[in-house]
Amino acid sequence: MGRGSCGGSFGRGVTFSRPAGRRTFQPTAMAQFVRNLAQRAPELVNAAVTYSKPRLATFWHYAKVELVPPSPAEIPTAIQSLKNIIRSAKTGAFKHLTVKEAMLNGLVATEVWMWFYIGEIIGKRGIVGYNV
Amino acid sequence: MVPPVQVSPLIKLGRYSALVLGMAYGAKRYSYLKPRAEEQRRVAAEEKKRQDELKRIERELAEAQDDSILK
């Protein structure tokens, strides 16, 4: 509809269509957009919450079991598993692993090592590079 | 939904200790690099100032020599 509004969702119909002869945003259009956004903020927030709630619930459901840090009671078990690994390395029993098992172990080890890099990101307070 | 997997305690221990170690390493290295970077910046700024000064003198000298009645 020529310079009409695109769907009326921007209130007064002033949209981002360029008026003939002008090549820039008129400041009032931007102000109108910001005002509209501020007015509709509660419903946007609501929509975001409704979308994320079930997904957060699923995430929490799995994270509670899988991502929880080890409790002090589990540490002896962990040390025992470590000793098993060292023993298998010493006796050469690791050569009897199938390739599939070895690959899975490699993947798990890689994932554990990646947590180190995530820790480094947290420690250096920047995602890429040290912002000194 | 697939039931959540019971992760071996060794893996959990490994993950979280790697996380903590990583945080410590990142923080340490940051505090090591920060003063060095500031020093480098300071030195670079000083050097730049000196170069600018030299260029300015050179430019004024060139202008002065350029001045002649045969312009």
PDB file of C-alpha atoms in Angstrom:
ATOM      1  CA  MET A   1       0.000   0.000   0.000  1.00  0.00           C
ATOM      2  CA  GLY A   2       2.690   2.381  -1.024  1.00  0.00           C
ATOM      3  CA  ARG A   3       4.030   4.005   2.048  1.00  0.00           C
ATOM      4  CA  GLY A   4       1.440   2.481   4.315  1.00  0.00           C
ATOM      5  CA  SER A   5       2.111   0.555   7.475  1.00  0.00           C
ATOM      6  CA  CYS A   6       3.341  -3.000   7.299  1.00  0.00           C
ATOM      7  CA  GLY A   7       0.625  -4.793   9.250  1.00  0.00           C
ATOM      8  CA  GLY A   8      -0.200  -1.953  11.600  1.00  0.00           C
ATOM      9  CA  SER A   9       1.985  -3.488  14.249  1.00  0.00           C
ATOM     10  CA  PHE A  10       3.939  -0.323  14.571  1.00  0.00           C
ATOM     11  CA  GLY A  11       1.118   1.786  15.895  1.00  0.00           C
ATOM     12  CA  ARG A  12       0.662   4.921  13.987  1.00  0.00           C
ATOM     13  CA  GLY A  13       1.647   3.391  10.683  1.00  0.00           C
ATOM     14  CA  VAL A  14       4.981   5.124  10.484  1.00  0.00           C
ATOM     15  CA  THR A  15       7.239   2.372   9.299  1.00  0.00           C
ATOM     16  CA  PHE A  16      10.649   1.860   7.910  1.00  0.00           C
ATOM     17  CA  SER A  17       9.568   2.680   4.370  1.00  0.00           C
ATOM     18  CA  ARG A  18      11.613   5.540   3.049  1.00  0.00           C
ATOM     19  CA  PRO A  19       9.664   8.686   2.212  1.00  0.00           C
ATOM     20  CA  ALA A  20      10.416   9.752  -1.306  1.00  0.00           C
ATOM     21  CA  GLY A  21      13.219  12.279  -1.478  1.00  0.00           C
ATOM     22  CA  ARG A  22      14.617  11.421   1.967  1.00  0.00           C
ATOM     23  CA  ARG A  23      17.317   8.834   2.402  1.00  0.00           C
ATOM     24  CA  THR A  24      17.472   8.573   6.171  1.00  0.00           C
ATOM     25  CA  PHE A  25      15.380   7.539   9.143  1.00  0.00           C
ATOM     26  CA  GLN A  26      13.304  10.281  10.528  1.00  0.00           C
ATOM     27  CA  PRO A  27      14.063  10.453  14.237  1.00  0.00           C
ATOM     28  CA  THR A  28      10.396  10.260  15.159  1.00  0.00           C
ATOM     29  CA  ALA A  29      10.038   6.846  13.524  1.00  0.00           C
ATOM     30  CA  MET A  30      12.783   5.456  15.738  1.00  0.00           C
ATOM     31  CA  ALA A  31      11.284   7.040  18.830  1.00  0.00           C
ATOM     32  CA  GLN A  32       7.926   5.524  17.932  1.00  0.00           C
ATOM     33  CA  PHE A  33       9.474   2.100  17.512  1.00  0.00           C
ATOM     34  CA  VAL A  34      11.203   2.299  20.872  1.00  0.00           C
ATOM     35  CA  ARG A  35       8.021   3.471  22.544  1.00  0.00           C
ATOM     36  CA  ASN A  36       6.054   0.617  21.016  1.00  0.00           C
ATOM     37  CA  LEU A  37       8.678  -1.858  22.142  1.00  0.00           C
ATOM     38  CA  ALA A  38       8.555  -0.515  25.695  1.00  0.00           C
ATOM     39  CA  GLN A  39       4.768  -0.763  25.676  1.00  0.00           C
ATOM     40  CA  ARG A  40       4.744  -4.328  24.409  1.00  0.00           C
ATOM     41  CA  ALA A  41       7.659  -5.431  26.559  1.00  0.00           C
ATOM     42  CA  PRO A  42       5.505  -7.301  29.122  1.00  0.00           C
ATOM     43  CA  GLU A  43       3.836  -9.442  26.479  1.00  0.00           C
ATOM     44  CA  LEU A  44       7.176 -10.129  24.784  1.00  0.00           C
ATOM     45  CA  VAL A  45       8.626 -11.171  28.107  1.00  0.00           C
ATOM     46  CA  ASN A  46       5.618 -13.382  28.727  1.00  0.00           C
ATOM     47  CA  ALA A  47       5.996 -15.014  25.364  1.00  0.00           C
ATOM     48  CA  ALA A  48       9.678 -15.657  26.019  1.00  0.00           C
ATOM     49  CA  VAL A  49       8.921 -17.179  29.418  1.00  0.00           C
ATOM     50  CA  THR A  50       6.166 -19.416  28.061  1.00  0.00           C
ATOM     51  CA  TYR A  51       8.498 -20.640  25.346  1.00  0.00           C
ATOM     52  CA  SER A  52      11.432 -21.345  27.587  1.00  0.00           C
ATOM     53  CA  LYS A  53       9.661 -22.857  30.601  1.00  0.00           C
ATOM     54  CA  PRO A  54       9.154 -26.418  29.293  1.00  0.00           C
ATOM     55  CA  ARG A  55      12.572 -26.448  27.697  1.00  0.00           C
ATOM     56  CA  LEU A  56      14.157 -25.284  30.904  1.00  0.00           C
ATOM     57  CA  ALA A  57      12.251 -28.016  32.710  1.00  0.00           C
ATOM     58  CA  THR A  58      13.691 -30.679  30.402  1.00  0.00           C
ATOM     59  CA  PHE A  59      17.145 -29.234  30.768  1.00  0.00           C
ATOM     60  CA  TRP A  60      16.833 -29.214  34.539  1.00  0.00           C
ATOM     61  CA  HIS A  61      15.486 -32.753  34.535  1.00  0.00           C
ATOM     62  CA  TYR A  62      18.649 -34.007  32.857  1.00  0.00           C
ATOM     63  CA  ALA A  63      21.093 -31.605  34.454  1.00  0.00           C
ATOM     64  CA  LYS A  64      20.034 -32.598  37.971  1.00  0.00           C
ATOM     65  CA  VAL A  65      21.362 -36.089  37.331  1.00  0.00           C
ATOM     66  CA  GLU A  66      24.082 -35.656  34.754  1.00  0.00           C
ATOM     67  CA  LEU A  67      25.712 -32.296  35.419  1.00  0.00           C
ATOM     68  CA  VAL A  68      25.749 -32.295  39.184  1.00  0.00           C
ATOM     69  CA  PRO A  69      29.219 -32.137  40.804  1.00  0.00           C
ATOM     70  CA  PRO A  70      30.455 -35.290  42.534  1.00  0.00           C
ATOM     71  CA  SER A  71      29.412 -35.652  46.150  1.00  0.00           C
ATOM     72  CA  PRO A  72      32.176 -36.407  48.670  1.00  0.00           C
ATOM     73  CA  ALA A  73      30.931 -39.987  48.947  1.00  0.00           C
ATOM     74  CA  GLU A  74      31.591 -40.566  45.266  1.00  0.00           C
ATOM     75  CA  ILE A  75      35.216 -39.544  45.376  1.00  0.00           C
ATOM     76  CA  PRO A  76      36.566 -42.925  46.574  1.00  0.00           C
ATOM     77  CA  THR A  77      34.735 -44.589  43.668  1.00  0.00           C
ATOM     78  CA  ALA A  78      36.301 -42.104  41.322  1.00  0.00           C
ATOM     79  CA  ILE A  79      39.776 -42.762  42.695  1.00  0.00           C
ATOM     80  CA  GLN A  80      39.164 -46.489  42.339  1.00  0.00           C
ATOM     81  CA  SER A  81      38.195 -46.058  38.664  1.00  0.00           C
ATOM     82  CA  LEU A  82      41.330 -44.004  38.136  1.00  0.00           C
ATOM     83  CA  LYS A  83      43.415 -46.792  39.676  1.00  0.00           C
ATOM     84  CA  ASN A  84      41.722 -49.273  37.336  1.00  0.00           C
ATOM     85  CA  ILE A  85      42.655 -47.182  34.367  1.00  0.00           C
ATOM     86  CA  ILE A  86      46.261 -46.896  35.498  1.00  0.00           C
ATOM     87  CA  ARG A  87      46.384 -50.635  36.087  1.00  0.00           C
ATOM     88  CA  SER A  88      45.004 -51.353  32.652  1.00  0.00           C
ATOM     89  CA  ALA A  89      47.607 -49.036  31.182  1.00  0.00           C
ATOM     90  CA  LYS A  90      50.392 -50.783  33.098  1.00  0.00           C
ATOM     91  CA  THR A  91      49.349 -54.329  32.285  1.00  0.00           C
ATOM     92  CA  GLY A  92      48.516 -53.507  28.680  1.00  0.00           C
ATOM     93  CA  ALA A  93      44.902 -54.626  29.166  1.00  0.00           C
ATOM     94  CA  PHE A  94      43.759 -51.505  27.315  1.00  0.00           C
ATOM     95  CA  LYS A  95      44.819 -53.159  24.072  1.00  0.00           C
ATOM     96  CA  HIS A  96      41.833 -55.452  24.448  1.00  0.00           C
ATOM     97  CA  LEU A  97      39.367 -52.608  24.100  1.00  0.00           C
ATOM     98  CA  THR A  98      37.383 -52.517  20.914  1.00  0.00           C
ATOM     99  CA  VAL A  99      37.919 -49.565  18.609  1.00  0.00           C
ATOM    100  CA  LYS A 100      34.397 -48.377  19.323  1.00  0.00           C
ATOM    101  CA  GLU A 101      35.040 -48.380  23.062  1.00  0.00           C
ATOM    102  CA  ALA A 102      38.332 -46.613  22.575  1.00  0.00           C
ATOM    103  CA  MET A 103      36.697 -43.952  20.439  1.00  0.00           C
ATOM    104  CA  LEU A 104      33.984 -43.388  23.017  1.00  0.00           C
ATOM    105  CA  ASN A 105      36.611 -43.078  25.721  1.00  0.00           C
ATOM    106  CA  GLY A 106      38.427 -40.577  23.569  1.00  0.00           C
ATOM    107  CA  LEU A 107      35.268 -38.528  23.127  1.00  0.00           C
ATOM    108  CA  VAL A 108      34.579 -38.517  26.843  1.00  0.00           C
ATOM    109  CA  ALA A 109      38.157 -37.476  27.560  1.00  0.00           C
ATOM    110  CA  THR A 110      37.863 -34.671  25.020  1.00  0.00           C
ATOM    111  CA  GLU A 111      34.685 -33.453  26.652  1.00  0.00           C
ATOM    112  CA  VAL A 112      36.307 -33.423  30.081  1.00  0.00           C
ATOM    113  CA  TRP A 113      39.242 -31.480  28.657  1.00  0.00           C
ATOM    114  CA  MET A 114      36.884 -28.917  27.084  1.00  0.00           C
ATOM    115  CA  TRP A 115      35.590 -28.070  30.555  1.00  0.00           C
ATOM    116  CA  PHE A 116      39.112 -26.810  31.224  1.00  0.00           C
ATOM    117  CA  TYR A 117      38.751 -24.286  28.408  1.00  0.00           C
ATOM    118  CA  ILE A 118      35.347 -23.231  29.697  1.00  0.00           C
ATOM    119  CA  GLY A 119      36.951 -22.666  33.079  1.00  0.00           C
ATOM    120  CA  GLU A 120      39.654 -20.619  31.400  1.00  0.00           C
ATOM    121  CA  ILE A 121      37.024 -18.470  29.699  1.00  0.00           C
ATOM    122  CA  ILE A 122      35.436 -17.822  33.069  1.00  0.00           C
ATOM    123  CA  GLY A 123      38.789 -17.061  34.655  1.00  0.00           C
ATOM    124  CA  LYS A 124      39.965 -14.644  32.021  1.00  0.00           C
ATOM    125  CA  ARG A 125      36.538 -12.950  31.816  1.00  0.00           C
ATOM    126  CA  GLY A 126      36.409 -12.895  28.042  1.00  0.00           C
ATOM    127  CA  ILE A 127      35.385 -15.321  25.393  1.00  0.00           C
ATOM    128  CA  VAL A 128      38.071 -14.864  22.774  1.00  0.00           C
ATOM    129  CA  GLY A 129      41.469 -13.766  23.939  1.00  0.00           C
ATOM    130  CA  TYR A 130      42.666 -11.984  27.016  1.00  0.00           C
ATOM    131  CA  ASN A 131      41.280  -8.472  27.124  1.00  0.00           C
ATOM    132  CA  VAL A 132      44.229  -6.818  28.763  1.00  0.00           C
TER     133      VAL A 132
ATOM    134  CA  MET B   1      11.904 -39.021  27.294  1.00  0.00           C
ATOM    135  CA  VAL B   2      15.118 -40.915  27.614  1.00  0.00           C
ATOM    136  CA  PRO B   3      16.017 -41.382  31.275  1.00  0.00           C
ATOM    137  CA  PRO B   4      19.053 -39.396  32.334  1.00  0.00           C
ATOM    138  CA  VAL B   5      22.341 -41.223  32.219  1.00  0.00           C
ATOM    139  CA  GLN B   6      24.196 -42.038  35.424  1.00  0.00           C
ATOM    140  CA  VAL B   7      27.574 -40.442  34.905  1.00  0.00           C
ATOM    141  CA  SER B   8      30.590 -42.207  36.377  1.00  0.00           C
ATOM    142  CA  PRO B   9      32.037 -40.376  39.401  1.00  0.00           C
ATOM    143  CA  LEU B  10      35.462 -40.294  37.790  1.00  0.00           C
ATOM    144  CA  ILE B  11      34.087 -38.327  34.869  1.00  0.00           C
ATOM    145  CA  LYS B  12      32.257 -35.953  37.179  1.00  0.00           C
ATOM    146  CA  LEU B  13      35.354 -35.440  39.260  1.00  0.00           C
ATOM    147  CA  GLY B  14      37.412 -34.923  36.128  1.00  0.00           C
ATOM    148  CA  ARG B  15      35.001 -32.396  34.685  1.00  0.00           C
ATOM    149  CA  TYR B  16      34.709 -30.235  37.732  1.00  0.00           C
ATOM    150  CA  SER B  17      38.375 -30.332  38.577  1.00  0.00           C
ATOM    151  CA  ALA B  18      39.142 -29.363  34.975  1.00  0.00           C
ATOM    152  CA  LEU B  19      36.698 -26.477  35.336  1.00  0.00           C
ATOM    153  CA  VAL B  20      38.305 -25.237  38.531  1.00  0.00           C
ATOM    154  CA  LEU B  21      41.804 -25.679  37.132  1.00  0.00           C
ATOM    155  CA  GLY B  22      40.786 -23.788  34.024  1.00  0.00           C
ATOM    156  CA  MET B  23      39.397 -20.911  36.063  1.00  0.00           C
ATOM    157  CA  ALA B  24      42.567 -20.725  38.105  1.00  0.00           C
ATOM    158  CA  TYR B  25      44.753 -20.863  34.995  1.00  0.00           C
ATOM    159  CA  GLY B  26      42.715 -18.192  33.222  1.00  0.00           C
ATOM    160  CA  ALA B  27      42.769 -15.845  36.184  1.00  0.00           C
ATOM    161  CA  LYS B  28      46.496 -16.340  36.763  1.00  0.00           C
ATOM    162  CA  ARG B  29      47.427 -15.795  33.155  1.00  0.00           C
ATOM    163  CA  TYR B  30      45.225 -12.707  32.961  1.00  0.00           C
ATOM    164  CA  SER B  31      46.891 -11.135  35.952  1.00  0.00           C
ATOM    165  CA  TYR B  32      50.270 -12.001  34.421  1.00  0.00           C
ATOM    166  CA  LEU B  33      49.496 -10.532  31.034  1.00  0.00           C
ATOM    167  CA  LYS B  34      47.746  -7.382  32.205  1.00  0.00           C
ATOM    168  CA  PRO B  35      50.734  -5.393  33.501  1.00  0.00           C
ATOM    169  CA  ARG B  36      52.806  -6.497  30.516  1.00  0.00           C
ATOM    170  CA  ALA B  37      50.199  -5.230  28.100  1.00  0.00           C
ATOM    171  CA  GLU B  38      50.003  -1.912  29.944  1.00  0.00           C
ATOM    172  CA  GLU B  39      53.774  -1.603  29.814  1.00  0.00           C
ATOM    173  CA  GLN B  40      53.753  -2.309  26.093  1.00  0.00           C
ATOM    174  CA  ARG B  41      51.079   0.264  25.532  1.00  0.00           C
ATOM    175  CA  ARG B  42      52.992   2.830  27.554  1.00  0.00           C
ATOM    176  CA  VAL B  43      56.199   2.169  25.652  1.00  0.00           C
ATOM    177  CA  ALA B  44      54.360   2.314  22.327  1.00  0.00           C
ATOM    178  CA  ALA B  45      52.744   5.627  23.262  1.00  0.00           C
ATOM    179  CA  GLU B  46      56.078   7.102  24.264  1.00  0.00           C
ATOM    180  CA  GLU B  47      57.679   5.894  21.063  1.00  0.00           C
ATOM    181  CA  LYS B  48      54.843   7.349  19.030  1.00  0.00           C
ATOM    182  CA  LYS B  49      55.211  10.677  20.805  1.00  0.00           C
ATOM    183  CA  ARG B  50      58.900  10.735  20.034  1.00  0.00           C
ATOM    184  CA  GLN B  51      58.307   9.886  16.393  1.00  0.00           C
ATOM    185  CA  ASP B  52      55.637  12.528  16.091  1.00  0.00           C
ATOM    186  CA  GLU B  53      57.984  15.077  17.563  1.00  0.00           C
ATOM    187  CA  LEU B  54      60.738  14.119  15.135  1.00  0.00           C
ATOM    188  CA  LYS B  55      58.344  14.250  12.214  1.00  0.00           C
ATOM    189  CA  ARG B  56      57.105  17.641  13.290  1.00  0.00           C
ATOM    190  CA  ILE B  57      60.627  19.007  13.477  1.00  0.00           C
ATOM    191  CA  GLU B  58      61.457  17.499  10.121  1.00  0.00           C
ATOM    192  CA  ARG B  59      58.340  18.926   8.566  1.00  0.00           C
ATOM    193  CA  GLU B  60      59.006  22.411   9.891  1.00  0.00           C
ATOM    194  CA  LEU B  61      62.585  22.195   8.717  1.00  0.00           C
ATOM    195  CA  ALA B  62      61.415  21.197   5.257  1.00  0.00           C
ATOM    196  CA  GLU B  63      58.943  24.050   5.196  1.00  0.00           C
ATOM    197  CA  ALA B  64      61.582  26.508   6.281  1.00  0.00           C
ATOM    198  CA  GLN B  65      63.989  25.351   3.591  1.00  0.00           C
ATOM    199  CA  ASP B  66      61.245  25.372   1.050  1.00  0.00           C
ATOM    200  CA  ASP B  67      60.693  29.072   1.624  1.00  0.00           C
ATOM    201  CA  SER B  68      62.352  30.989  -1.077  1.00  0.00           C
ATOM    202  CA  ILE B  69      61.621  33.893  -3.320  1.00  0.00           C
ATOM    203  CA  LEU B  70      61.592  31.582  -6.298  1.00  0.00           C
ATOM    204  CA  LYS B  71      58.252  30.011  -5.161  1.00  0.00           C
TER     205      LYS B  71
END
